[in-house]
Tab-separated table of C-alpha atoms in Angstrom:
chain	number	residue	atom	x	y	z
A	1	MET	CA	0.000	0.000	0.000
A	2	THR	CA	1.409	3.401	-0.930
A	3	LEU	CA	1.689	6.280	1.527
A	4	ALA	CA	-0.992	8.259	-0.325
A	5	ARG	CA	-3.401	5.333	-0.168
A	6	ALA	CA	-2.684	4.744	3.514
A	7	ARG	CA	-3.389	8.393	4.256
A	8	LEU	CA	-6.713	8.308	2.436
A	9	LEU	CA	-7.946	4.979	3.753
A	10	SER	CA	-6.923	5.492	7.362
A	11	ALA	CA	-7.594	9.194	7.803
A	12	GLY	CA	-10.468	9.655	5.410
A	13	LEU	CA	-12.652	6.635	4.768
A	14	ALA	CA	-12.312	5.261	8.270
A	15	THR	CA	-13.365	8.651	9.633
A	16	ALA	CA	-16.323	8.741	7.268
A	17	LEU	CA	-17.493	5.300	8.364
A	18	THR	CA	-17.176	6.197	12.042
A	19	ALA	CA	-18.837	9.579	11.663
A	20	GLY	CA	-21.684	8.133	9.638
A	21	SER	CA	-22.979	6.191	12.625
A	22	LEU	CA	-23.416	9.450	14.539
A	23	LEU	CA	-25.234	11.444	11.873
A	24	VAL	CA	-28.617	9.977	11.088
A	25	ALA	CA	-30.463	11.216	8.014
A	26	PRO	CA	-34.251	11.342	8.465
A	27	PRO	CA	-35.958	8.778	6.220
A	28	PRO	CA	-38.571	9.811	3.653
A	29	ALA	CA	-42.051	9.652	5.132
A	30	HIS	CA	-43.437	7.659	2.197
A	31	ALA	CA	-40.965	4.757	2.157
A	32	THR	CA	-38.805	2.611	4.382
A	33	PRO	CA	-35.219	3.531	3.516
A	34	VAL	CA	-32.767	0.838	2.487
A	35	LEU	CA	-29.706	2.915	3.350
A	36	THR	CA	-28.879	4.065	6.871
A	37	ASN	CA	-26.982	7.204	7.835
A	38	ALA	CA	-26.222	8.100	4.218
A	39	ARG	CA	-24.094	11.268	4.137
A	40	LEU	CA	-21.830	13.310	1.907
A	41	SER	CA	-19.162	14.615	4.269
A	42	PHE	CA	-15.750	16.216	4.262
A	43	GLY	CA	-13.018	14.466	6.190
A	44	GLY	CA	-9.436	13.396	6.023
A	45	ALA	CA	-8.300	17.006	6.377
A	46	GLY	CA	-4.638	16.932	7.263
A	47	TYR	CA	-1.237	18.304	6.508
A	48	GLY	CA	2.403	17.336	6.284
A	49	TYR	CA	5.528	19.402	6.736
A	50	THR	CA	9.218	19.317	7.507
A	51	THR	CA	10.048	19.331	11.212
A	52	THR	CA	11.575	22.803	10.944
A	53	CYS	CA	8.405	24.285	9.419
A	54	PRO	CA	5.346	23.640	11.636
A	55	PRO	CA	1.774	24.770	10.866
A	56	GLN	CA	0.641	28.119	12.204
A	57	GLY	CA	-2.629	28.914	13.964
A	58	ALA	CA	-5.607	26.681	14.666
A	59	ALA	CA	-6.480	23.620	12.614
A	60	PRO	CA	-9.102	24.156	9.865
A	61	ALA	CA	-12.747	23.834	10.894
A	62	PRO	CA	-14.636	20.651	9.895
A	63	GLY	CA	-16.472	20.765	6.598
A	64	PRO	CA	-20.211	20.339	6.041
A	65	SER	CA	-22.038	17.005	6.202
A	66	VAL	CA	-25.092	16.672	3.946
A	67	ALA	CA	-27.829	14.032	4.163
A	68	LEU	CA	-28.127	11.807	1.089
A	69	VAL	CA	-31.623	10.574	0.196
A	70	GLU	CA	-31.875	7.441	-1.928
A	71	ASN	CA	-33.636	7.688	-5.309
A	72	ALA	CA	-33.583	11.479	-5.072
A	73	ALA	CA	-31.573	14.335	-6.520
A	74	PRO	CA	-27.810	14.072	-5.900
A	75	ALA	CA	-26.412	15.726	-2.791
A	76	SER	CA	-23.632	18.264	-3.260
A	77	ALA	CA	-21.375	20.397	-1.074
A	78	SER	CA	-18.044	22.214	-1.158
A	79	HIS	CA	-15.361	23.071	1.364
A	80	THR	CA	-11.998	24.843	1.541
A	81	VAL	CA	-9.094	24.398	3.952
A	82	THR	CA	-6.058	26.688	4.136
A	83	ARG	CA	-2.924	26.285	6.250
A	84	LYS	CA	0.228	28.333	6.687
A	85	PHE	CA	3.593	26.752	7.509
A	86	ALA	CA	6.475	28.955	8.734
A	87	ALA	CA	10.143	28.190	9.256
A	88	GLN	CA	11.172	28.177	12.913
A	89	SER	CA	14.422	29.916	12.070
A	90	ASP	CA	12.887	32.657	9.908
A	91	ALA	CA	9.307	33.882	10.348
A	92	THR	CA	9.421	35.520	6.927
A	93	ASP	CA	9.982	32.120	5.284
A	94	TYR	CA	6.598	30.453	4.936
A	95	VAL	CA	4.414	28.391	2.591
A	96	THR	CA	0.617	28.721	2.447
A	97	ASN	CA	-1.405	25.816	1.046
A	98	SER	CA	-5.108	25.807	0.147
A	99	VAL	CA	-7.411	23.036	-1.098
A	100	THR	CA	-11.006	23.437	-2.307
A	101	ILE	CA	-13.202	20.446	-3.168
A	102	GLN	CA	-16.704	20.274	-4.636
A	103	GLY	CA	-18.329	16.889	-4.017
A	104	ARG	CA	-21.511	15.227	-5.257
A	105	ALA	CA	-23.159	11.912	-4.430
A	106	SER	CA	-26.205	9.837	-5.347
A	107	ALA	CA	-27.753	6.534	-4.313
A	108	THR	CA	-30.421	4.274	-5.776
A	109	THR	CA	-32.327	1.362	-4.290
A	110	SER	CA	-34.973	-1.044	-5.550
A	111	GLY	CA	-36.985	-3.851	-4.013
A	112	GLY	CA	-35.536	-3.315	-0.557
A	113	ARG	CA	-31.890	-3.536	-1.656
A	114	PRO	CA	-29.225	-1.067	-2.773
A	115	THR	CA	-28.591	-0.872	-6.512
A	116	SER	CA	-25.952	1.860	-6.791
A	117	LEU	CA	-23.818	4.288	-4.813
A	118	ALA	CA	-21.859	6.933	-6.695
A	119	MET	CA	-19.798	10.005	-5.920
A	120	GLY	CA	-17.564	12.412	-7.783
A	121	TYR	CA	-15.447	15.389	-6.899
A	122	ASN	CA	-13.382	18.227	-8.332
A	123	GLY	CA	-10.629	19.895	-6.387
A	124	THR	CA	-8.188	22.752	-6.794
A	125	ILE	CA	-4.871	23.023	-4.993
A	126	THR	CA	-2.910	26.252	-4.630
A	127	ALA	CA	0.269	27.139	-2.797
A	128	SER	CA	2.361	30.249	-2.369
A	129	ALA	CA	5.859	30.674	-0.977
A	130	SER	CA	6.979	33.937	0.597
A	131	LYS	CA	10.498	33.607	-0.775
A	132	GLY	CA	9.582	32.127	-4.147
A	133	THR	CA	11.300	28.880	-3.232
A	134	SER	CA	11.313	28.258	0.496
A	135	PRO	CA	14.712	27.208	1.873
A	136	GLY	CA	13.164	25.780	5.047
A	137	CYS	CA	9.556	24.766	4.316
A	138	SER	CA	8.081	21.907	2.303
A	139	ALA	CA	4.453	21.199	3.150
A	140	TYR	CA	1.025	20.121	1.966
A	141	THR	CA	-2.594	20.514	3.047
A	142	ARG	CA	-5.032	17.705	2.268
A	143	LEU	CA	-8.849	17.614	2.075
A	144	GLY	CA	-11.142	14.688	1.335
A	145	VAL	CA	-14.845	14.232	0.574
A	146	PHE	CA	-16.742	10.993	1.218
A	147	LEU	CA	-20.055	9.265	0.695
A	148	SER	CA	-20.714	6.967	3.657
A	149	THR	CA	-23.699	4.744	4.397
A	150	GLY	CA	-24.845	1.515	5.968
A	151	PHE	CA	-27.012	-1.155	4.341
A	152	THR	CA	-28.272	-4.692	4.886
A	153	LEU	CA	-28.245	-7.470	2.302
A	154	THR	CA	-30.855	-10.170	2.854
A	155	ALA	CA	-29.327	-12.424	0.182
A	156	PRO	CA	-25.934	-12.806	-1.521
A	157	THR	CA	-25.295	-9.890	-3.873
A	158	TRP	CA	-22.630	-9.029	-6.410
A	159	ALA	CA	-20.895	-5.696	-5.738
A	160	THR	CA	-18.733	-4.022	-8.377
A	161	ILE	CA	-16.430	-1.185	-7.354
A	162	THR	CA	-15.258	1.251	-10.025
A	163	ILE	CA	-12.857	4.132	-9.399
A	164	GLY	CA	-10.944	6.700	-11.400
A	165	GLY	CA	-9.061	9.911	-10.887
A	166	GLN	CA	-6.699	12.464	-12.358
A	167	GLY	CA	-4.298	14.838	-10.683
A	168	PRO	CA	-2.515	14.886	-7.310
A	169	GLY	CA	-4.560	12.949	-4.762
A	170	SER	CA	-6.363	9.638	-4.335
A	171	THR	CA	-9.736	7.957	-4.847
A	172	ALA	CA	-10.844	4.931	-2.844
A	173	VAL	CA	-13.787	2.709	-1.956
A	174	GLU	CA	-14.197	0.438	1.052
A	175	ILE	CA	-16.928	-2.043	1.947
A	176	SER	CA	-16.776	-3.351	5.498
A	177	GLN	CA	-18.919	-5.615	7.612
A	178	SER	CA	-20.559	-4.275	10.734
A	179	SER	CA	-17.872	-6.068	12.761
A	180	GLY	CA	-15.390	-3.575	11.332
A	181	ASP	CA	-13.513	-6.067	9.161
A	182	PHE	CA	-12.870	-4.846	5.624
A	183	TYR	CA	-14.532	-6.980	2.987
A	184	LEU	CA	-13.286	-5.197	-0.118
A	185	ALA	CA	-11.161	-2.114	-0.693
A	186	ARG	CA	-9.730	-0.500	-3.793
A	187	SER	CA	-7.849	2.744	-4.317
A	188	ASP	CA	-5.848	4.660	-6.873
A	189	ASP	CA	-3.029	7.123	-6.315
A	190	THR	CA	-2.729	10.153	-8.627
A	191	ASP	CA	-3.898	9.024	-12.104
A	192	GLY	CA	-5.639	5.705	-12.522
A	193	ALA	CA	-8.822	3.732	-12.957
A	194	GLY	CA	-10.005	0.224	-12.252
A	195	SER	CA	-12.740	-2.035	-10.980
A	196	SER	CA	-13.215	-5.041	-8.700
A	197	THR	CA	-16.171	-7.373	-8.205
A	198	VAL	CA	-16.989	-9.512	-5.179
A	199	LEU	CA	-19.954	-11.623	-4.062
A	200	LEU	CA	-21.109	-10.272	-0.703
A	201	PRO	CA	-22.921	-12.733	1.576
A	202	ALA	CA	-26.078	-11.652	3.350
A	203	GLY	CA	-25.343	-9.376	6.279
A	204	ASP	CA	-24.906	-5.836	7.550
A	205	TYR	CA	-22.404	-3.594	5.795
A	206	GLU	CA	-20.967	-0.111	5.732
A	207	ALA	CA	-19.529	1.525	2.641
A	208	ALA	CA	-17.408	4.597	2.067
A	209	LEU	CA	-16.519	6.100	-1.295
A	210	GLY	CA	-14.247	9.093	-1.413
A	211	GLY	CA	-11.317	11.031	-2.680
A	212	ASP	CA	-8.848	13.676	-1.646
A	213	ALA	CA	-6.536	16.303	-3.113
A	214	TRP	CA	-3.091	17.364	-1.931
A	215	HIS	CA	0.372	18.269	-3.205
A	216	GLN	CA	3.554	18.822	-1.229
A	217	THR	CA	5.632	21.791	-2.355
A	218	LYS	CA	8.119	24.453	-1.315
A	219	THR	CA	7.260	26.774	-4.225
A	220	ALA	CA	4.167	28.401	-5.696
A	221	TYR	CA	1.843	25.773	-7.171
A	222	THR	CA	-1.565	25.462	-8.829
A	223	GLY	CA	-3.107	22.087	-9.636
A	224	ALA	CA	-6.379	20.221	-9.973
A	225	ARG	CA	-7.697	16.845	-8.872
A	226	SER	CA	-10.875	15.088	-9.983
A	227	GLY	CA	-12.233	11.618	-9.397
A	228	THR	CA	-15.224	9.311	-9.388
A	229	ALA	CA	-16.130	6.227	-7.378
A	230	SER	CA	-19.114	3.905	-7.504
A	231	ILE	CA	-20.516	0.619	-6.266
A	232	THR	CA	-23.161	-1.205	-8.278
A	233	PHE	CA	-25.108	-4.101	-6.786
A	234	ALA	CA	-26.677	-6.981	-8.712
A	235	VAL	CA	-28.560	-10.183	-7.907
A	236	PRO	CA	-26.654	-13.402	-8.713
A	237	GLY	CA	-27.819	-14.813	-12.031
A	238	SER	CA	-29.311	-11.546	-13.248
A	239	ALA	CA	-28.580	-10.250	-16.725
A	240	SER	CA	-25.490	-8.071	-16.961
A	241	GLN	CA	-26.439	-7.481	-20.603
A	242	ALA	CA	-30.111	-7.777	-21.548
A	243	PRO	CA	-31.038	-9.865	-24.595
A	244	SER	CA	-30.298	-7.947	-27.788
A	245	GLY	CA	-30.020	-8.658	-31.477
A	246	LYS	CA	-32.173	-9.153	-34.545
A	247	ALA	CA	-33.324	-12.595	-33.352
A	248	ARG	CA	-34.590	-11.474	-29.933
A	249	LYS	CA	-38.238	-11.758	-31.068
A	250	ILE	CA	-37.636	-15.243	-32.469
A	251	VAL	CA	-35.654	-16.778	-29.597
A	252	ARG	CA	-36.477	-15.358	-26.191
A	253	LEU	CA	-33.541	-15.551	-23.824
A	254	PRO	CA	-34.531	-15.151	-20.154
A	255	ALA	CA	-34.291	-12.007	-18.056
A	256	ALA	CA	-32.225	-14.030	-15.559
A	257	ARG	CA	-30.678	-17.478	-15.315
A	258	ASP	CA	-32.095	-19.937	-12.767
A	259	CYS	CA	-29.536	-20.426	-10.003
A	260	GLY	CA	-31.714	-23.076	-8.362
A	261	THR	CA	-31.724	-25.400	-11.382
A	262	HIS	CA	-28.300	-24.284	-12.721
A	263	THR	CA	-29.832	-23.489	-16.100
A	264	ALA	CA	-31.087	-20.808	-18.451
A	265	THR	CA	-34.226	-21.497	-20.465
A	266	ALA	CA	-34.875	-20.101	-23.928
A	267	THR	CA	-38.477	-19.934	-25.145
A	268	TRP	CA	-40.304	-19.236	-28.396
A	269	PRO	CA	-42.984	-16.735	-29.450
A	270	LYS	CA	-46.620	-17.819	-29.360
A	271	LYS	CA	-47.196	-17.032	-33.026
A	272	LYS	CA	-46.847	-20.212	-35.067
A	273	VAL	CA	-45.985	-18.301	-38.211
A	274	ILE	CA	-42.749	-17.122	-36.589
A	275	ARG	CA	-41.776	-20.557	-35.278
A	276	TRP	CA	-42.547	-22.269	-38.584
A	277	SER	CA	-40.279	-19.839	-40.441
A	278	VAL	CA	-37.222	-20.996	-38.450
A	279	GLY	CA	-34.923	-23.646	-39.888
A	280	ARG	CA	-32.590	-24.296	-36.957
A	281	VAL	CA	-31.087	-22.553	-33.940
A	282	THR	CA	-27.651	-23.097	-32.420
A	283	PHE	CA	-26.959	-22.084	-28.817
A	284	THR	CA	-23.496	-21.291	-27.468
A	285	VAL	CA	-22.419	-20.579	-23.896
A	286	ASN	CA	-19.200	-18.619	-23.552
A	287	GLY	CA	-18.341	-19.495	-27.133
A	288	THR	CA	-18.943	-23.249	-26.813
A	289	LYS	CA	-21.830	-24.883	-28.683
A	290	VAL	CA	-24.199	-26.556	-26.224
A	291	ALA	CA	-27.357	-27.243	-28.254
A	292	THR	CA	-28.861	-27.201	-31.738
A	293	VAL	CA	-32.615	-27.455	-32.250
A	294	LYS	CA	-34.707	-27.683	-35.399
A	295	GLY	CA	-37.906	-29.053	-36.844
A	296	LYS	CA	-40.616	-30.271	-34.509
A	297	LYS	CA	-38.992	-28.918	-31.338
A	298	ILE	CA	-39.212	-25.400	-32.705
A	299	ARG	CA	-42.615	-25.770	-34.341
A	300	LYS	CA	-44.139	-27.092	-31.103
A	301	GLY	CA	-42.495	-24.302	-29.105
A	302	ARG	CA	-40.628	-26.568	-26.704
A	303	PRO	CA	-38.373	-24.635	-24.295
A	304	VAL	CA	-34.632	-25.138	-24.641
A	305	VAL	CA	-32.919	-25.701	-21.288
A	306	LEU	CA	-29.231	-24.796	-21.272
A	307	PRO	CA	-27.050	-26.133	-18.411
A	308	LEU	CA	-24.775	-23.547	-16.822
A	309	ALA	CA	-21.932	-23.692	-14.310
A	310	ASP	CA	-22.928	-21.819	-11.159
A	311	ASN	CA	-19.479	-20.330	-10.567
A	312	ALA	CA	-19.069	-18.723	-13.984
A	313	ALA	CA	-20.691	-15.831	-15.781
A	314	ALA	CA	-22.576	-16.930	-18.881
A	315	ASP	CA	-22.553	-15.290	-22.297
A	316	ILE	CA	-25.355	-16.954	-24.279
A	317	THR	CA	-25.778	-16.534	-28.023
A	318	ALA	CA	-28.542	-18.032	-30.147
A	319	THR	CA	-27.838	-18.109	-33.881
A	320	VAL	CA	-31.020	-18.500	-35.934
A	321	ILE	CA	-31.005	-19.790	-39.514
A	322	MET	CA	-34.331	-18.997	-41.143
A	323	LYS	CA	-35.826	-21.318	-43.753
A	324	ASN	CA	-35.082	-18.692	-46.385
A	325	GLY	CA	-31.382	-18.893	-45.456
A	326	THR	CA	-31.005	-15.610	-43.590
A	327	LYS	CA	-29.088	-15.574	-40.311
A	328	ARG	CA	-29.990	-13.675	-37.150
A	329	LYS	CA	-28.595	-13.639	-33.629
A	330	VAL	CA	-29.637	-12.796	-30.101
A	331	ARG	CA	-27.180	-12.474	-27.242
A	332	ALA	CA	-27.386	-11.990	-23.478
A	333	SER	CA	-24.938	-12.131	-20.586
A	334	TYR	CA	-25.639	-13.297	-17.034
A	335	LEU	CA	-23.809	-12.951	-13.745
A	336	ALA	CA	-22.533	-16.054	-11.993
A	337	CYS	CA	-24.606	-17.580	-9.216
A	338	THR	CA	-21.659	-18.254	-6.891
A	339	ASN	CA	-17.979	-17.434	-6.592
């Protein structure tokens, strides 16, 4: 773990998770909320400096904390921290650092479960040095913004973390169980992007998504940091890509695979004229042919049951050859049922 990541995860996200339990957002009167204590908050404010150049004056005041309502307009807030660092040997030798961050966050839920958490931020970093280049001071001021919330999963759920950022700073996401143990964490330092997916068992969780901006310098400096972070949640076996293609009205791939029977079932339209116009259909799963049907099976509209491995995602393609020789396809992708 890099120093920048350690700073963000320990000082920022951990603070956001702890603070979230103390700041309760009132639930909407018309619905039982899925998320608990959902907030957009500023945290992780800190600074670093050489031992001969300590900070001057009081520490910056805490930033705002805004309630986040699920399935509503995004929450937004901004905050600025400024700190002066002066050389012990020369009071006229000092560096002043300032960081401003605008943050935004949103959350969606459906059917009593979370479906997405997302945040983004833009920050500006400025510094000035009284002597142009300070001979005795090298310092930074850091500010972070975080979306934090709790939630309960009543069944296993896939969670996909996606992060990205540009400029001096970090972006990170953490999912932890109520016991405090981290279940999944991902971060980037400076410029980067990536994603991770994990199957979360049923249970109580807390999540924090955030980013910070900072740059250590002994001279005048102006820079910018931006980043995004999200978690998307999905039911095992659900479609990660809905059925699409010119043959989707001829062969009907399911909205979800059946994790209980370890299968996916393709069906046919009720109209006989459509079924009778089909010559044959070949089904592939992850590029491997698993079934070919033709003739009476199609004309009678018999479902086609495709066996699937529970621990693998499934990319299903049905290639239809019409009796007139034309070819059409329909494709869908499904999440795995287990790890």
